[in-house]
Amino acid sequence: MTSGHQTHGAASGPRPLQARALTREAGRARQLLAAGQWRPAAADSEAAARVLARLAAPLPARRRAAATRMLATDRDRRLQRILRTTLHHLDAGAVSPPAAALLAAVARTFLPWHATPNPPRAAAAPRYGTQAGTADGLAMPPTEVGEALLSDLIALFAVLASASPPGTVPLTPPVEPWQIRYAGRFRRYGRPAFGVWTAETVSCPACGGKAGPWTVTCDWRLISLGCPCGVVTHEHGLAFSEVWLLLPDT
């Protein structure tokens, strides 16, 4: 995502695989790692190793008589686990800004698998990636296109996971902050128990406005929301994914 002001409405309708951010951030990460300009801290390498395990996970062994639908579900479940693991480490807030930018780009790309094949159970759970278009209300994700990304991502995350042997002094490159305008609502989610979700629409602490257009500023350590009334807040409580996954792929 680039610096400057842009205005977008809330996402609606079917969305294709969004890989622009991934192309940019993966290319940047490869260059930085190859040049020795990024020596990941332990938290970065640990997160990369967990994501790598999902990327390289083999499909379950099935009998030849296994239904085509079961095999298709296995393929989608692997991609869904990549997304969920990536979001977990992105929102945990332990990784460096360049690692967060890369994880966010991966998450955006695999967003079509947010609810496929296992949608969140509770009505209050996030609905990122929900698309209309089929009998059950969800568009089928482009599984083959998603799987085609795995080989390059495995190679990148393997380097990232092994780039910090004991005794290595971490070196973190700067990441350019970005700013964008977003007309829509942000929802803050909680999960007090397994299968139980809470959701609250974020509002301006001064005027109570909820629909923006918000001026969103991010340096991959902190997100701030600017309200049209002029108040800027960092105390919104939103996780990175609760903001990033609603914005356009730029």
mmCIF file of C-alpha atoms in Angstrom:
data_model
loop_
_atom_site.group_PDB
_atom_site.id
_atom_site.type_symbol
_atom_site.label_atom_id
_atom_site.label_comp_id
_atom_site.label_asym_id
_atom_site.label_seq_id
_atom_site.Cartn_x
_atom_site.Cartn_y
_atom_site.Cartn_z
ATOM 1 C CA MET A 1 0.000 0.000 0.000
ATOM 2 C CA THR A 2 1.391 3.369 -0.897
ATOM 3 C CA SER A 3 1.473 6.681 0.885
ATOM 4 C CA GLY A 4 -0.986 9.429 0.027
ATOM 5 C CA HIS A 5 -4.732 9.855 0.243
ATOM 6 C CA GLN A 6 -7.171 7.610 -1.560
ATOM 7 C CA THR A 7 -10.893 7.161 -0.985
ATOM 8 C CA HIS A 8 -12.723 3.847 -1.277
ATOM 9 C CA GLY A 9 -16.150 2.613 -0.292
ATOM 10 C CA ALA A 10 -16.872 -0.491 1.700
ATOM 11 C CA ALA A 11 -16.215 -3.701 -0.208
ATOM 12 C CA SER A 12 -19.238 -5.328 -1.830
ATOM 13 C CA GLY A 13 -19.867 -8.088 -4.324
ATOM 14 C CA PRO A 14 -17.542 -10.866 -5.453
ATOM 15 C CA ARG A 15 -13.820 -10.199 -5.052
ATOM 16 C CA PRO A 16 -11.095 -11.960 -7.063
ATOM 17 C CA LEU A 17 -7.855 -13.211 -5.563
ATOM 18 C CA GLN A 18 -6.081 -10.089 -4.351
ATOM 19 C CA ALA A 19 -2.346 -10.584 -4.820
ATOM 20 C CA ARG A 20 -1.015 -7.117 -5.606
ATOM 21 C CA ALA A 21 0.209 -6.506 -2.059
ATOM 22 C CA LEU A 22 1.668 -10.013 -1.907
ATOM 23 C CA THR A 23 3.641 -9.524 -5.118
ATOM 24 C CA ARG A 24 5.067 -6.283 -3.759
ATOM 25 C CA GLU A 25 5.863 -7.422 -0.221
ATOM 26 C CA ALA A 26 7.222 -10.842 -1.219
ATOM 27 C CA GLY A 27 9.526 -9.259 -3.762
ATOM 28 C CA ARG A 28 10.705 -6.712 -1.232
ATOM 29 C CA ALA A 29 11.313 -9.399 1.395
ATOM 30 C CA ARG A 30 13.376 -11.509 -1.021
ATOM 31 C CA GLN A 31 15.568 -8.539 -1.919
ATOM 32 C CA LEU A 32 16.133 -7.514 1.696
ATOM 33 C CA LEU A 33 16.948 -11.045 2.831
ATOM 34 C CA ALA A 34 19.295 -11.695 -0.097
ATOM 35 C CA ALA A 35 21.146 -8.419 0.484
ATOM 36 C CA GLY A 36 21.466 -9.027 4.224
ATOM 37 C CA GLN A 37 19.467 -5.894 4.950
ATOM 38 C CA TRP A 38 16.901 -7.887 6.908
ATOM 39 C CA ARG A 39 18.140 -10.286 9.568
ATOM 40 C CA PRO A 40 14.890 -11.348 11.204
ATOM 41 C CA ALA A 41 14.480 -11.299 14.950
ATOM 42 C CA ALA A 42 13.507 -14.537 16.676
ATOM 43 C CA ALA A 43 9.817 -13.594 16.692
ATOM 44 C CA ASP A 44 9.867 -13.111 12.910
ATOM 45 C CA SER A 45 11.547 -16.453 12.278
ATOM 46 C CA GLU A 46 9.229 -18.274 14.674
ATOM 47 C CA ALA A 47 6.137 -16.845 12.993
ATOM 48 C CA ALA A 48 7.584 -17.691 9.568
ATOM 49 C CA ALA A 49 8.223 -21.278 10.681
ATOM 50 C CA ARG A 50 4.613 -21.688 11.813
ATOM 51 C CA VAL A 51 3.273 -20.295 8.533
ATOM 52 C CA LEU A 52 5.764 -22.428 6.591
ATOM 53 C CA ALA A 53 4.414 -25.555 8.260
ATOM 54 C CA ARG A 54 0.951 -24.691 6.941
ATOM 55 C CA LEU A 55 2.232 -23.800 3.477
ATOM 56 C CA ALA A 56 4.109 -27.095 3.105
ATOM 57 C CA ALA A 57 1.516 -29.315 4.783
ATOM 58 C CA PRO A 58 0.742 -32.383 2.648
ATOM 59 C CA LEU A 59 -2.839 -33.244 1.860
ATOM 60 C CA PRO A 60 -4.294 -36.169 3.863
ATOM 61 C CA ALA A 61 -3.847 -39.591 2.302
ATOM 62 C CA ARG A 62 -7.199 -40.729 0.962
ATOM 63 C CA ARG A 63 -8.362 -43.934 -0.621
ATOM 64 C CA ARG A 64 -8.953 -43.840 -4.331
ATOM 65 C CA ALA A 65 -12.632 -44.180 -3.679
ATOM 66 C CA ALA A 66 -12.673 -40.932 -1.710
ATOM 67 C CA ALA A 67 -15.302 -38.585 -3.026
ATOM 68 C CA THR A 68 -14.178 -35.698 -5.213
ATOM 69 C CA ARG A 69 -15.874 -33.357 -2.771
ATOM 70 C CA MET A 70 -13.746 -34.690 0.103
ATOM 71 C CA LEU A 71 -10.540 -34.131 -1.856
ATOM 72 C CA ALA A 72 -11.650 -30.609 -2.743
ATOM 73 C CA THR A 73 -12.394 -29.922 0.917
ATOM 74 C CA ASP A 74 -8.900 -31.093 1.887
ATOM 75 C CA ARG A 75 -7.362 -28.657 -0.579
ATOM 76 C CA ASP A 76 -9.443 -25.732 0.656
ATOM 77 C CA ARG A 77 -8.854 -26.629 4.301
ATOM 78 C CA ARG A 78 -5.094 -26.376 3.788
ATOM 79 C CA LEU A 79 -5.463 -22.882 2.323
ATOM 80 C CA GLN A 80 -7.829 -21.884 5.121
ATOM 81 C CA ARG A 81 -5.280 -22.989 7.721
ATOM 82 C CA ILE A 82 -2.631 -20.872 6.007
ATOM 83 C CA LEU A 83 -4.902 -17.858 6.324
ATOM 84 C CA ARG A 84 -5.809 -18.500 9.958
ATOM 85 C CA THR A 85 -2.197 -19.085 11.033
ATOM 86 C CA THR A 86 -1.085 -15.948 9.217
ATOM 87 C CA LEU A 87 -3.808 -13.860 10.878
ATOM 88 C CA HIS A 88 -2.904 -15.255 14.294
ATOM 89 C CA HIS A 89 0.701 -14.108 14.012
ATOM 90 C CA LEU A 90 -0.216 -10.803 12.384
ATOM 91 C CA ASP A 91 -2.647 -9.856 15.138
ATOM 92 C CA ALA A 92 -0.407 -11.100 17.963
ATOM 93 C CA GLY A 93 1.724 -8.002 17.410
ATOM 94 C CA ALA A 94 5.054 -9.715 18.138
ATOM 95 C CA VAL A 95 6.678 -9.498 14.702
ATOM 96 C CA SER A 96 8.621 -6.596 13.168
ATOM 97 C CA PRO A 97 7.020 -4.137 10.709
ATOM 98 C CA PRO A 98 8.435 -5.814 7.553
ATOM 99 C CA ALA A 99 7.244 -9.206 8.775
ATOM 100 C CA ALA A 100 3.823 -7.763 9.613
ATOM 101 C CA ALA A 101 3.563 -6.246 6.127
ATOM 102 C CA LEU A 102 4.388 -9.609 4.552
ATOM 103 C CA LEU A 103 1.961 -11.533 6.771
ATOM 104 C CA ALA A 104 -0.775 -9.026 5.992
ATOM 105 C CA ALA A 105 -0.175 -9.434 2.265
ATOM 106 C CA VAL A 106 -0.423 -13.216 2.566
ATOM 107 C CA ALA A 107 -3.611 -12.888 4.598
ATOM 108 C CA ARG A 108 -5.220 -10.604 2.034
ATOM 109 C CA THR A 109 -4.392 -13.018 -0.780
ATOM 110 C CA PHE A 110 -5.880 -16.024 1.008
ATOM 111 C CA LEU A 111 -8.917 -14.108 2.244
ATOM 112 C CA PRO A 112 -11.363 -16.055 0.011
ATOM 113 C CA TRP A 113 -10.785 -19.028 2.328
ATOM 114 C CA HIS A 114 -11.857 -17.159 5.452
ATOM 115 C CA ALA A 115 -15.120 -19.109 5.586
ATOM 116 C CA THR A 116 -14.220 -22.038 3.308
ATOM 117 C CA PRO A 117 -14.584 -24.862 4.021
ATOM 118 C CA ASN A 118 -15.277 -24.178 7.717
ATOM 119 C CA PRO A 119 -17.139 -20.894 8.302
ATOM 120 C CA PRO A 120 -17.121 -19.262 11.737
ATOM 121 C CA ARG A 121 -19.899 -20.726 13.864
ATOM 122 C CA ALA A 122 -21.216 -17.662 15.658
ATOM 123 C CA ALA A 123 -23.301 -14.951 14.037
ATOM 124 C CA ALA A 124 -21.057 -12.274 15.534
ATOM 125 C CA ALA A 125 -17.868 -13.770 14.068
ATOM 126 C CA PRO A 126 -16.009 -11.863 11.323
ATOM 127 C CA ARG A 127 -17.384 -12.224 7.827
ATOM 128 C CA TYR A 128 -14.320 -11.158 5.841
ATOM 129 C CA GLY A 129 -14.295 -12.647 2.383
ATOM 130 C CA THR A 130 -17.988 -13.527 2.330
ATOM 131 C CA GLN A 131 -19.230 -13.430 -1.244
ATOM 132 C CA ALA A 132 -22.635 -13.885 -2.792
ATOM 133 C CA GLY A 133 -23.093 -15.907 -5.937
ATOM 134 C CA THR A 134 -23.879 -19.575 -5.296
ATOM 135 C CA ALA A 135 -26.756 -21.601 -3.943
ATOM 136 C CA ASP A 136 -25.380 -21.515 -0.405
ATOM 137 C CA GLY A 137 -24.635 -17.806 -0.600
ATOM 138 C CA LEU A 138 -20.850 -18.156 -0.990
ATOM 139 C CA ALA A 139 -18.767 -17.941 -4.133
ATOM 140 C CA MET A 140 -16.313 -20.799 -4.559
ATOM 141 C CA PRO A 141 -12.728 -19.654 -3.917
ATOM 142 C CA PRO A 142 -10.171 -20.002 -6.751
ATOM 143 C CA THR A 143 -8.430 -23.020 -5.235
ATOM 144 C CA GLU A 144 -6.061 -23.798 -8.106
ATOM 145 C CA VAL A 145 -4.937 -20.172 -8.251
ATOM 146 C CA GLY A 146 -4.290 -20.189 -4.510
ATOM 147 C CA GLU A 147 -2.354 -23.433 -4.655
ATOM 148 C CA ALA A 148 -0.190 -22.080 -7.479
ATOM 149 C CA LEU A 149 1.236 -19.551 -5.008
ATOM 150 C CA LEU A 150 2.435 -22.169 -2.537
ATOM 151 C CA SER A 151 5.770 -23.068 -4.141
ATOM 152 C CA ASP A 152 7.149 -19.523 -4.158
ATOM 153 C CA LEU A 153 5.796 -18.813 -0.686
ATOM 154 C CA ILE A 154 7.374 -21.987 0.702
ATOM 155 C CA ALA A 155 10.755 -20.897 -0.663
ATOM 156 C CA LEU A 156 10.399 -17.392 0.796
ATOM 157 C CA PHE A 157 9.198 -18.472 4.227
ATOM 158 C CA ALA A 158 11.865 -21.182 4.414
ATOM 159 C CA VAL A 159 14.514 -18.466 4.073
ATOM 160 C CA LEU A 160 12.728 -16.230 6.565
ATOM 161 C CA ALA A 161 12.382 -19.061 9.088
ATOM 162 C CA SER A 162 16.072 -19.996 8.914
ATOM 163 C CA ALA A 163 17.605 -16.548 8.586
ATOM 164 C CA SER A 164 18.436 -16.046 12.255
ATOM 165 C CA PRO A 165 20.810 -18.739 13.570
ATOM 166 C CA PRO A 166 21.984 -18.379 17.184
ATOM 167 C CA GLY A 167 24.283 -15.397 17.631
ATOM 168 C CA THR A 168 22.830 -13.435 14.708
ATOM 169 C CA VAL A 169 22.248 -9.768 15.486
ATOM 170 C CA PRO A 170 18.770 -8.823 14.190
ATOM 171 C CA LEU A 171 18.575 -6.073 11.601
ATOM 172 C CA THR A 172 15.183 -4.640 10.757
ATOM 173 C CA PRO A 173 14.771 -2.481 7.645
ATOM 174 C CA PRO A 174 12.404 0.482 7.716
ATOM 175 C CA VAL A 175 8.942 0.107 6.250
ATOM 176 C CA GLU A 176 7.266 3.070 4.605
ATOM 177 C CA PRO A 177 4.096 4.136 6.464
ATOM 178 C CA TRP A 178 0.913 4.328 4.428
ATOM 179 C CA GLN A 179 -2.288 6.288 4.616
ATOM 180 C CA ILE A 180 -5.648 5.730 2.988
ATOM 181 C CA ARG A 181 -9.218 6.974 3.333
ATOM 182 C CA TYR A 182 -11.950 4.438 3.947
ATOM 183 C CA ALA A 183 -15.696 5.078 3.884
ATOM 184 C CA GLY A 184 -17.263 2.341 5.961
ATOM 185 C CA ARG A 185 -17.451 0.790 9.416
ATOM 186 C CA PHE A 186 -14.813 -1.098 11.349
ATOM 187 C CA ARG A 187 -15.810 -3.907 13.703
ATOM 188 C CA ARG A 188 -13.804 -4.920 16.752
ATOM 189 C CA TYR A 189 -14.137 -8.620 17.536
ATOM 190 C CA GLY A 190 -13.645 -10.556 20.741
ATOM 191 C CA ARG A 191 -13.647 -14.283 21.447
ATOM 192 C CA PRO A 192 -14.366 -14.862 25.136
ATOM 193 C CA ALA A 193 -14.782 -18.616 24.647
ATOM 194 C CA PHE A 194 -14.422 -21.227 21.934
ATOM 195 C CA GLY A 195 -17.128 -20.723 19.326
ATOM 196 C CA VAL A 196 -18.308 -17.549 21.084
ATOM 197 C CA TRP A 197 -17.705 -14.169 19.453
ATOM 198 C CA THR A 198 -18.554 -10.601 20.352
ATOM 199 C CA ALA A 199 -18.521 -7.687 17.933
ATOM 200 C CA GLU A 200 -18.643 -3.927 18.392
ATOM 201 C CA THR A 201 -18.664 -1.172 15.783
ATOM 202 C CA VAL A 202 -15.840 1.302 16.355
ATOM 203 C CA SER A 203 -16.894 4.912 16.849
ATOM 204 C CA CYS A 204 -15.110 8.232 17.157
ATOM 205 C CA PRO A 205 -14.454 9.004 20.847
ATOM 206 C CA ALA A 206 -15.390 12.649 20.268
ATOM 207 C CA CYS A 207 -18.424 12.777 17.962
ATOM 208 C CA GLY A 208 -19.535 9.138 17.987
ATOM 209 C CA GLY A 209 -19.317 8.828 14.202
ATOM 210 C CA LYS A 210 -18.995 5.260 12.904
ATOM 211 C CA ALA A 211 -19.002 5.377 9.105
ATOM 212 C CA GLY A 212 -16.113 7.736 8.364
ATOM 213 C CA PRO A 213 -14.710 8.379 5.906
ATOM 214 C CA TRP A 214 -11.802 7.428 8.151
ATOM 215 C CA THR A 215 -8.240 8.480 7.455
ATOM 216 C CA VAL A 216 -6.323 5.303 8.229
ATOM 217 C CA THR A 217 -2.600 5.671 8.937
ATOM 218 C CA CYS A 218 -0.331 2.695 9.614
ATOM 219 C CA ASP A 219 3.391 2.101 10.176
ATOM 220 C CA TRP A 220 2.915 -1.652 10.892
ATOM 221 C CA ARG A 221 3.355 -1.011 14.587
ATOM 222 C CA LEU A 222 0.371 1.237 15.171
ATOM 223 C CA ILE A 223 -2.844 2.067 13.315
ATOM 224 C CA SER A 224 -4.546 5.420 13.810
ATOM 225 C CA LEU A 225 -8.038 6.395 12.691
ATOM 226 C CA GLY A 226 -8.818 9.993 11.787
ATOM 227 C CA CYS A 227 -12.477 11.044 11.965
ATOM 228 C CA PRO A 228 -13.968 13.755 9.703
ATOM 229 C CA CYS A 229 -14.534 15.796 12.884
ATOM 230 C CA GLY A 230 -10.749 16.150 13.180
ATOM 231 C CA VAL A 231 -10.081 13.753 16.063
ATOM 232 C CA VAL A 232 -7.377 11.100 15.564
ATOM 233 C CA THR A 233 -7.428 8.059 17.810
ATOM 234 C CA HIS A 234 -5.036 5.195 18.471
ATOM 235 C CA GLU A 235 -7.285 3.766 21.206
ATOM 236 C CA HIS A 236 -9.736 1.994 18.897
ATOM 237 C CA GLY A 237 -8.704 -1.516 19.983
ATOM 238 C CA LEU A 238 -8.752 -2.879 16.438
ATOM 239 C CA ALA A 239 -6.369 -5.649 15.409
ATOM 240 C CA PHE A 240 -4.387 -5.233 12.193
ATOM 241 C CA SER A 241 -6.607 -7.697 10.353
ATOM 242 C CA GLU A 242 -9.791 -5.894 11.387
ATOM 243 C CA VAL A 243 -8.579 -2.870 9.445
ATOM 244 C CA TRP A 244 -6.372 -4.308 6.714
ATOM 245 C CA LEU A 245 -8.777 -6.948 5.421
ATOM 246 C CA LEU A 246 -11.460 -4.350 4.721
ATOM 247 C CA LEU A 247 -9.230 -2.065 2.648
ATOM 248 C CA PRO A 248 -8.637 -2.396 -1.117
ATOM 249 C CA ASP A 249 -5.598 -4.204 -2.518
ATOM 250 C CA THR A 250 -3.328 -1.330 -3.589
#
